[in-house]
Amino acid sequence: MATETASLDADAKARRGFLLALGAYFLWGLLPFYMKAVAHLPLAEVIANRVVWSVPIAAAVLVWAGRTADFKAAIRSPKSIAMAALTAVLISINWGIYVWAISVDRTVETALGYYINPLVSVVVGALLLGERLDRLQIAAVALAAIAVAVLTIDAGKLPWVSLALAFSFAAYGFFRKTLPIGPSQGFLLEVLLLSVPALCYIAYLIATGQDHFISSTGSDTALLIGCGPITAVPLLLFAFGARLLRLSTIGIMQYIAPTMVFLIAVLIFDEPFGMIEAIAFALIWTALAMYSWSMLMTARRPAVQAAQ
C-alpha cells in the first residue's frame, strides 16, 4: 500500500513537473513575437528593462517559495557573488544576441543555435568535466559539425549567431552549476547584479530624454515593463518543473521551443529557407535524434538493472 502511494505521489509530481516545463518551453517558443514587437526600440534599453522588471517577479517567487535563507547566504559569499556576476554576463550576451537577431530577421539562426546547444553542452562536459561520450553521442556531435560546415561553405562565413547563442548558453549552464544555490535563487542574484548597471543606464536615458519608458508612448512603456515577465516567468516555471522531472525528459522537451521558433520564422515571419538550410537542419535533427536516443538508453539502464 505504501509503495502504491509513493508511486502515485511520484506520478503526480512528474505530471506537475511536465506541465510546468511545458509551459516554460511554450512561452519560450512564442518569445519571437514579443521580440518583434520591441524591435523598434534600442537593443540596450530592451535588455536593461528586461533585467530591471525581472527583479520584483524573481523576488516575489523566492519569498513565496520560502527559499530566502540560501539567497541570504549567497549574497554574503564573495565567491558566489563573483560566479553569479560571470553567469549574469553570459546570459546577458545570450539575451542580447537573441533579441538583436530576431529584430533583424535572423530568427531561423536563433532556432539553429538552440538546436545545437545540447550538443555543445555534451562537448563541454566531455572536455571540461571528463564526461565520457558514447558512440551515438560522438556521431551526433560530428553530424552537427558537418551541418555548421555546410552553412559556412555556403555563406562564406561561420553561422556566428547560431554558434554564439549555443556556446554562450552552454557556458552559462556550465558555470551556473558552480553556484551553490537553487535556480530561482541564482536567477534573482543574477538579475540583482545586472540591475545596478541597468538602472544607471535607464536613469541616464531618462535624464537625457532618450528613453522610451517615460518620453515615449504608453504602448512602449507597457512593452518595456512586459520584458520582465516574459523573461522571468518561463525561467521560473522551468526551474520548478525541472526539479520534478528526469533529465532524459527535460532533454527531449528542450526541442519544443526551437521547433516553435523555427516554424514561426519560416511560416509566419517568412524568412528565407533554401535547400542548403534544409540540409543543415536535417543533419541537426538527425544528430538530435541520435543524442536523444542515447540519453533514453542511458536513463533506462539503471531501471532495468534495478528490476533485475
Short mmCIF file of C-alpha atoms in Angstrom, two decimals:
data_model
loop_
_atom_site.label_atom_id
_atom_site.label_comp_id
_atom_site.label_asym_id
_atom_site.label_seq_id
_atom_site.Cartn_x
_atom_site.Cartn_y
_atom_site.Cartn_z
CA MET A 1 0.00 0.00 0.00
CA ALA A 2 2.83 2.37 0.94
CA THR A 3 4.59 1.51 -2.32
CA GLU A 4 1.42 2.27 -4.31
CA THR A 5 1.01 5.62 -2.55
CA ALA A 6 4.66 6.53 -3.21
CA SER A 7 4.25 5.58 -6.88
CA LEU A 8 1.10 7.72 -7.24
CA ASP A 9 2.91 10.56 -5.49
CA ALA A 10 5.83 10.29 -7.91
CA ASP A 11 3.45 10.20 -10.90
CA ALA A 12 1.63 13.32 -9.67
CA LYS A 13 4.93 15.15 -9.22
CA ALA A 14 6.09 14.08 -12.68
CA ARG A 15 2.82 15.33 -14.24
CA ARG A 16 3.14 18.65 -12.41
CA GLY A 17 6.76 18.95 -13.47
CA PHE A 18 5.84 18.14 -17.08
CA LEU A 19 3.13 20.83 -17.17
CA LEU A 20 5.42 23.45 -15.60
CA ALA A 21 8.26 22.66 -18.03
CA LEU A 22 5.83 22.53 -20.97
CA GLY A 23 4.56 25.98 -20.00
CA ALA A 24 8.14 27.29 -19.94
CA TYR A 25 9.05 25.86 -23.34
CA PHE A 26 5.76 27.04 -24.87
CA LEU A 27 6.36 30.61 -23.67
CA TRP A 28 9.96 30.48 -24.94
CA GLY A 29 8.64 29.25 -28.27
CA LEU A 30 6.34 32.28 -28.55
CA LEU A 31 9.06 34.74 -27.50
CA PRO A 32 9.92 35.82 -31.11
CA PHE A 33 6.52 37.54 -31.34
CA TYR A 34 7.36 39.72 -28.35
CA MET A 35 10.87 40.41 -29.60
CA LYS A 36 9.40 41.55 -32.92
CA ALA A 37 7.06 43.87 -31.02
CA VAL A 38 10.03 45.59 -29.30
CA ALA A 39 12.28 45.53 -32.40
CA HIS A 40 11.76 49.28 -32.96
CA LEU A 41 13.25 50.03 -29.51
CA PRO A 42 17.02 50.28 -28.87
CA LEU A 43 18.53 46.88 -28.00
CA ALA A 44 20.35 48.10 -24.86
CA GLU A 45 17.18 49.68 -23.48
CA VAL A 46 15.21 46.47 -24.04
CA ILE A 47 17.89 44.40 -22.25
CA ALA A 48 18.11 46.90 -19.36
CA ASN A 49 14.33 46.84 -18.82
CA ARG A 50 14.30 43.07 -19.20
CA VAL A 51 16.67 42.89 -16.23
CA VAL A 52 15.04 45.54 -14.02
CA TRP A 53 11.47 44.26 -14.37
CA SER A 54 12.57 40.66 -13.73
CA VAL A 55 13.76 41.55 -10.22
CA PRO A 56 10.37 42.03 -8.47
CA ILE A 57 8.96 38.83 -10.02
CA ALA A 58 12.00 36.73 -9.07
CA ALA A 59 12.00 38.20 -5.54
CA ALA A 60 8.25 37.59 -5.05
CA VAL A 61 8.56 33.94 -6.17
CA LEU A 62 11.54 33.39 -3.86
CA VAL A 63 9.65 34.76 -0.85
CA TRP A 64 6.53 32.76 -1.78
CA ALA A 65 8.58 29.56 -2.06
CA GLY A 66 10.32 30.24 1.28
CA ARG A 67 13.79 30.00 -0.27
CA THR A 68 15.30 33.19 1.16
CA ALA A 69 17.82 31.53 3.53
CA ASP A 70 20.06 30.21 0.71
CA PHE A 71 19.87 33.56 -1.02
CA LYS A 72 20.95 35.46 2.11
CA ALA A 73 23.92 33.09 2.49
CA ALA A 74 24.89 33.57 -1.17
CA ILE A 75 24.96 37.38 -1.01
CA ARG A 76 27.37 37.14 1.94
CA SER A 77 29.76 34.96 -0.09
CA PRO A 78 32.27 36.83 -2.32
CA LYS A 79 32.82 33.63 -4.33
CA SER A 80 29.09 33.24 -5.02
CA ILE A 81 28.81 36.91 -5.98
CA ALA A 82 31.77 36.61 -8.38
CA MET A 83 30.39 33.46 -10.01
CA ALA A 84 26.89 34.97 -10.28
CA ALA A 85 28.43 38.06 -11.91
CA LEU A 86 30.07 35.82 -14.53
CA THR A 87 26.87 33.87 -15.26
CA ALA A 88 24.94 37.17 -15.39
CA VAL A 89 27.31 38.49 -18.07
CA LEU A 90 26.99 35.26 -20.08
CA ILE A 91 23.19 35.25 -20.01
CA SER A 92 23.16 38.95 -20.92
CA ILE A 93 25.26 38.20 -24.01
CA ASN A 94 22.86 35.40 -24.90
CA TRP A 95 19.81 37.62 -24.43
CA GLY A 96 21.38 40.47 -26.42
CA ILE A 97 22.23 38.30 -29.43
CA TYR A 98 18.79 36.68 -29.36
CA VAL A 99 16.86 39.97 -29.25
CA TRP A 100 19.06 41.53 -31.95
CA ALA A 101 18.86 38.50 -34.27
CA ILE A 102 15.05 38.47 -34.22
CA SER A 103 14.86 42.23 -34.81
CA VAL A 104 16.98 41.88 -37.99
CA ASP A 105 15.06 38.85 -39.38
CA ARG A 106 17.56 36.15 -38.41
CA THR A 107 15.14 34.08 -36.34
CA VAL A 108 15.97 30.84 -38.19
CA GLU A 109 19.56 31.21 -36.98
CA THR A 110 18.38 31.53 -33.37
CA ALA A 111 16.42 28.28 -33.73
CA LEU A 112 19.51 26.55 -35.11
CA GLY A 113 21.56 27.89 -32.19
CA TYR A 114 19.24 26.38 -29.59
CA TYR A 115 19.12 23.10 -31.51
CA ILE A 116 22.93 22.96 -31.44
CA ASN A 117 23.12 23.95 -27.76
CA PRO A 118 22.61 20.47 -26.18
CA LEU A 119 25.31 19.02 -28.44
CA VAL A 120 27.69 21.84 -27.48
CA SER A 121 26.90 21.12 -23.81
CA VAL A 122 27.86 17.47 -24.38
CA VAL A 123 31.23 18.55 -25.79
CA VAL A 124 31.79 20.99 -22.91
CA GLY A 125 31.02 18.21 -20.43
CA ALA A 126 33.49 15.88 -22.14
CA LEU A 127 36.30 18.45 -22.39
CA LEU A 128 35.94 20.22 -19.04
CA LEU A 129 34.25 17.69 -16.76
CA GLY A 130 35.74 14.48 -18.14
CA GLU A 131 32.31 13.05 -19.02
CA ARG A 132 32.54 10.11 -21.41
CA LEU A 133 30.69 10.18 -24.72
CA ASP A 134 29.24 7.02 -26.21
CA ARG A 135 29.41 6.28 -29.94
CA LEU A 136 25.98 7.73 -30.70
CA GLN A 137 26.85 10.99 -28.94
CA ILE A 138 30.16 11.26 -30.81
CA ALA A 139 28.33 10.64 -34.10
CA ALA A 140 25.70 13.27 -33.17
CA VAL A 141 28.37 15.89 -32.45
CA ALA A 142 30.10 15.02 -35.75
CA LEU A 143 26.82 15.50 -37.69
CA ALA A 144 26.29 18.88 -36.01
CA ALA A 145 29.82 19.90 -37.02
CA ILE A 146 29.09 18.86 -40.63
CA ALA A 147 25.89 20.96 -40.57
CA VAL A 148 27.86 24.02 -39.41
CA ALA A 149 30.46 23.34 -42.12
CA VAL A 150 27.72 23.14 -44.80
CA LEU A 151 26.30 26.52 -43.73
CA THR A 152 29.80 28.04 -43.52
CA ILE A 153 30.80 26.91 -47.01
CA ASP A 154 27.51 28.12 -48.49
CA ALA A 155 27.60 31.56 -46.82
CA GLY A 156 31.37 32.01 -46.93
CA LYS A 157 31.39 32.68 -43.19
CA LEU A 158 30.57 30.95 -39.91
CA PRO A 159 26.89 31.00 -38.79
CA TRP A 160 28.07 33.10 -35.86
CA VAL A 161 24.61 33.94 -34.48
CA SER A 162 23.77 30.25 -34.03
CA LEU A 163 27.21 29.41 -32.61
CA ALA A 164 27.26 32.42 -30.27
CA LEU A 165 23.85 31.51 -28.86
CA ALA A 166 24.79 27.85 -28.46
CA PHE A 167 28.18 28.46 -26.84
CA SER A 168 27.08 31.35 -24.60
CA PHE A 169 24.18 29.29 -23.22
CA ALA A 170 26.38 26.19 -22.82
CA ALA A 171 28.95 28.30 -20.94
CA TYR A 172 26.15 29.76 -18.81
CA GLY A 173 24.92 26.26 -17.94
CA PHE A 174 28.45 25.07 -17.13
CA PHE A 175 29.29 27.95 -14.78
CA ARG A 176 25.77 28.08 -13.35
CA LYS A 177 26.35 24.61 -11.89
CA THR A 178 29.07 26.03 -9.65
CA LEU A 179 26.63 28.34 -7.82
CA PRO A 180 25.74 26.55 -4.55
CA ILE A 181 22.12 27.73 -4.65
CA GLY A 182 18.98 26.72 -6.50
CA PRO A 183 17.91 28.05 -9.90
CA SER A 184 15.34 30.55 -8.59
CA GLN A 185 17.77 31.98 -6.02
CA GLY A 186 20.52 32.10 -8.64
CA PHE A 187 18.28 33.88 -11.12
CA LEU A 188 17.39 36.56 -8.56
CA LEU A 189 21.07 37.04 -7.68
CA GLU A 190 21.97 37.41 -11.39
CA VAL A 191 19.27 39.97 -12.18
CA LEU A 192 20.03 41.91 -8.97
CA LEU A 193 23.67 42.23 -10.02
CA LEU A 194 22.68 43.22 -13.55
CA SER A 195 20.08 45.69 -12.27
CA VAL A 196 22.80 48.06 -10.98
CA PRO A 197 24.20 48.98 -14.43
CA ALA A 198 20.74 48.54 -15.98
CA LEU A 199 19.14 51.11 -13.64
CA CYS A 200 22.04 53.52 -14.18
CA TYR A 201 21.59 53.23 -17.95
CA ILE A 202 17.81 53.74 -17.76
CA ALA A 203 18.30 56.77 -15.47
CA TYR A 204 20.77 58.22 -17.98
CA LEU A 205 18.32 57.74 -20.85
CA ILE A 206 15.51 59.40 -18.88
CA ALA A 207 17.74 62.31 -17.79
CA THR A 208 18.80 62.98 -21.39
CA GLY A 209 15.33 62.47 -22.87
CA GLN A 210 16.47 59.47 -24.96
CA ASP A 211 14.33 56.90 -23.16
CA HIS A 212 11.21 55.14 -24.44
CA PHE A 213 9.89 54.42 -20.94
CA ILE A 214 8.66 57.90 -19.93
CA SER A 215 9.27 60.03 -23.02
CA SER A 216 7.53 57.69 -25.48
CA THR A 217 4.04 56.24 -25.90
CA GLY A 218 2.14 54.22 -23.32
CA SER A 219 2.46 51.13 -25.53
CA ASP A 220 6.27 51.38 -25.47
CA THR A 221 6.20 51.72 -21.69
CA ALA A 222 3.98 48.63 -21.40
CA LEU A 223 6.25 46.67 -23.76
CA LEU A 224 9.35 47.57 -21.73
CA ILE A 225 7.70 46.60 -18.44
CA GLY A 226 6.48 43.37 -20.06
CA CYS A 227 10.10 42.41 -20.83
CA GLY A 228 10.40 41.38 -17.16
CA PRO A 229 7.54 38.87 -17.00
CA ILE A 230 8.32 37.33 -20.40
CA THR A 231 11.87 36.74 -19.13
CA ALA A 232 11.24 35.69 -15.53
CA VAL A 233 8.05 33.62 -15.78
CA PRO A 234 9.29 30.89 -18.19
CA LEU A 235 12.65 30.68 -16.40
CA LEU A 236 10.95 30.18 -13.04
CA LEU A 237 8.42 27.70 -14.47
CA PHE A 238 11.32 25.72 -15.89
CA ALA A 239 13.27 25.90 -12.60
CA PHE A 240 10.38 24.40 -10.62
CA GLY A 241 9.41 21.92 -13.34
CA ALA A 242 12.92 20.57 -13.92
CA ARG A 243 13.22 19.59 -10.24
CA LEU A 244 10.29 17.17 -10.66
CA LEU A 245 11.37 15.57 -13.95
CA ARG A 246 14.01 13.13 -15.14
CA LEU A 247 16.95 14.62 -17.00
CA SER A 248 16.04 12.49 -20.04
CA THR A 249 12.53 14.01 -20.11
CA ILE A 250 13.95 17.53 -19.96
CA GLY A 251 16.43 16.52 -22.68
CA ILE A 252 13.60 15.62 -25.07
CA MET A 253 11.39 18.58 -24.13
CA GLN A 254 14.11 21.16 -24.78
CA TYR A 255 13.47 20.84 -28.54
CA ILE A 256 9.92 22.22 -28.21
CA ALA A 257 10.98 25.88 -28.09
CA PRO A 258 13.45 25.91 -31.03
CA THR A 259 10.95 23.94 -33.13
CA MET A 260 8.27 26.56 -32.44
CA VAL A 261 10.77 29.35 -33.17
CA PHE A 262 11.79 27.65 -36.43
CA LEU A 263 8.17 27.27 -37.59
CA ILE A 264 7.35 30.88 -36.66
CA ALA A 265 10.44 32.12 -38.55
CA VAL A 266 9.67 30.22 -41.75
CA LEU A 267 5.85 30.15 -41.82
CA ILE A 268 4.94 33.49 -40.19
CA PHE A 269 7.99 35.77 -40.47
CA ASP A 270 8.63 34.39 -43.97
CA GLU A 271 12.40 34.22 -43.51
CA PRO A 272 14.40 32.57 -46.34
CA PHE A 273 14.89 28.81 -46.00
CA GLY A 274 16.52 27.19 -49.02
CA MET A 275 17.99 23.81 -49.88
CA ILE A 276 21.29 24.40 -48.01
CA GLU A 277 19.46 25.38 -44.82
CA ALA A 278 17.20 22.33 -45.23
CA ILE A 279 20.25 20.03 -45.50
CA ALA A 280 21.86 21.64 -42.42
CA PHE A 281 18.68 21.35 -40.36
CA ALA A 282 18.17 17.74 -41.48
CA LEU A 283 21.68 16.92 -40.23
CA ILE A 284 21.00 18.70 -36.92
CA TRP A 285 17.64 16.94 -36.43
CA THR A 286 19.28 13.57 -37.16
CA ALA A 287 22.03 14.41 -34.67
CA LEU A 288 19.46 15.36 -32.02
CA ALA A 289 17.50 12.14 -32.61
CA MET A 290 20.70 10.12 -32.06
CA TYR A 291 21.59 12.16 -28.97
CA SER A 292 18.08 11.76 -27.53
CA TRP A 293 18.10 8.02 -28.16
CA SER A 294 21.45 7.76 -26.36
CA MET A 295 20.02 9.70 -23.40
CA LEU A 296 16.95 7.47 -23.21
CA MET A 297 19.05 4.31 -23.30
CA THR A 298 21.33 5.65 -20.57
CA ALA A 299 18.32 6.54 -18.40
CA ARG A 300 16.73 3.11 -18.91
CA ARG A 301 19.79 1.09 -17.88
CA PRO A 302 19.57 1.80 -14.12
CA ALA A 303 15.83 0.99 -14.15
CA VAL A 304 16.43 -2.32 -15.94
CA GLN A 305 19.29 -3.20 -13.57
CA ALA A 306 17.12 -2.32 -10.54
CA ALA A 307 14.32 -4.57 -11.87
CA GLN A 308 16.74 -7.47 -12.19
#
